[in-house]
Amino acid sequence: MEENGIMVRNYGDVSSDVVLLASNQLISSSSTKGFEENPKIDVGNATNTGNSSSHAVEFVNDLIWVDPGACCFALYSKLSVDKVLPQQSPLALPKALKNPVEIEGLKKAHIRDGAAVVQYLVWLDKQMQELYGASGYFMEAESTKEKKQL
């Protein structure tokens, strides 16, 4: 990621970075060399200032791109509403598309999760019967499970 000009930050540092970004004071400690070499990165609204060891990127357009479905409120609340461009990330759709192997994995995971929920409900039902004498709603599910094990 570094060779493409992308800096990974610790989660705790992101909050202070958002405040700096909102006030146009965010300074990149990495070189912007990756921007010029990678045509996939659009920095058309940025100008480079500073010396060769540390570059500050000044954005002429004050808008900050925020994916409404992915940005948490803690970060969003630090931004000025008039500086936010609420638009879905172009990565959202490709990430949502699944190949046949991923679809099969999702199906199996849902089956395992469903079985775990039923097991929990059977346990909870037993606890309710023991503590409060409540009727056993899930006794049929348990007896079906025991029959399958035989």
PDB file of N, CA and C in Angstrom, residues 139-149:
ATOM      1  N   MET A 139     -38.970 -28.077  23.498  1.00  0.00           N
ATOM      2  CA  MET A 139     -38.747 -29.487  23.802  1.00  0.00           C
ATOM      3  C   MET A 139     -38.844 -30.331  22.528  1.00  0.00           C
ATOM      4  N   GLU A 140     -39.738 -29.942  21.616  1.00  0.00           N
ATOM      5  CA  GLU A 140     -39.875 -30.681  20.357  1.00  0.00           C
ATOM      6  C   GLU A 140     -38.585 -30.599  19.547  1.00  0.00           C
ATOM      7  N   ALA A 141     -37.967 -29.449  19.502  1.00  0.00           N
ATOM      8  CA  ALA A 141     -36.705 -29.285  18.764  1.00  0.00           C
ATOM      9  C   ALA A 141     -35.616 -30.160  19.368  1.00  0.00           C
ATOM     10  N   GLU A 142     -35.593 -30.247  20.698  1.00  0.00           N
ATOM     11  CA  GLU A 142     -34.573 -31.063  21.352  1.00  0.00           C
ATOM     12  C   GLU A 142     -34.805 -32.545  21.095  1.00  0.00           C
ATOM     13  N   SER A 143     -36.063 -32.971  21.150  1.00  0.00           N
ATOM     14  CA  SER A 143     -36.334 -34.385  20.917  1.00  0.00           C
ATOM     15  C   SER A 143     -36.034 -34.765  19.466  1.00  0.00           C
ATOM     16  N   THR A 144     -36.244 -33.853  18.522  1.00  0.00           N
ATOM     17  CA  THR A 144     -35.895 -34.096  17.124  1.00  0.00           C
ATOM     18  C   THR A 144     -34.397 -34.224  16.970  1.00  0.00           C
ATOM     19  N   LYS A 145     -33.645 -33.393  17.684  1.00  0.00           N
ATOM     20  CA  LYS A 145     -32.173 -33.434  17.648  1.00  0.00           C
ATOM     21  C   LYS A 145     -31.669 -34.767  18.202  1.00  0.00           C
ATOM     22  N   GLU A 146     -32.282 -35.217  19.320  1.00  0.00           N
ATOM     23  CA  GLU A 146     -31.856 -36.478  19.932  1.00  0.00           C
ATOM     24  C   GLU A 146     -32.152 -37.656  19.000  1.00  0.00           C
ATOM     25  N   LYS A 147     -33.278 -37.632  18.289  1.00  0.00           N
ATOM     26  CA  LYS A 147     -33.629 -38.705  17.356  1.00  0.00           C
ATOM     27  C   LYS A 147     -32.607 -38.774  16.223  1.00  0.00           C
ATOM     28  N   LYS A 148     -32.158 -37.620  15.729  1.00  0.00           N
ATOM     29  CA  LYS A 148     -31.193 -37.582  14.636  1.00  0.00           C
ATOM     30  C   LYS A 148     -29.838 -38.129  15.078  1.00  0.00           C
ATOM     31  N   GLN A 149     -29.503 -37.954  16.354  1.00  0.00           N
ATOM     32  CA  GLN A 149     -28.227 -38.443  16.848  1.00  0.00           C
ATOM     33  C   GLN A 149     -28.204 -39.951  17.003  1.00  0.00           C
TER      34      GLN A 149
END
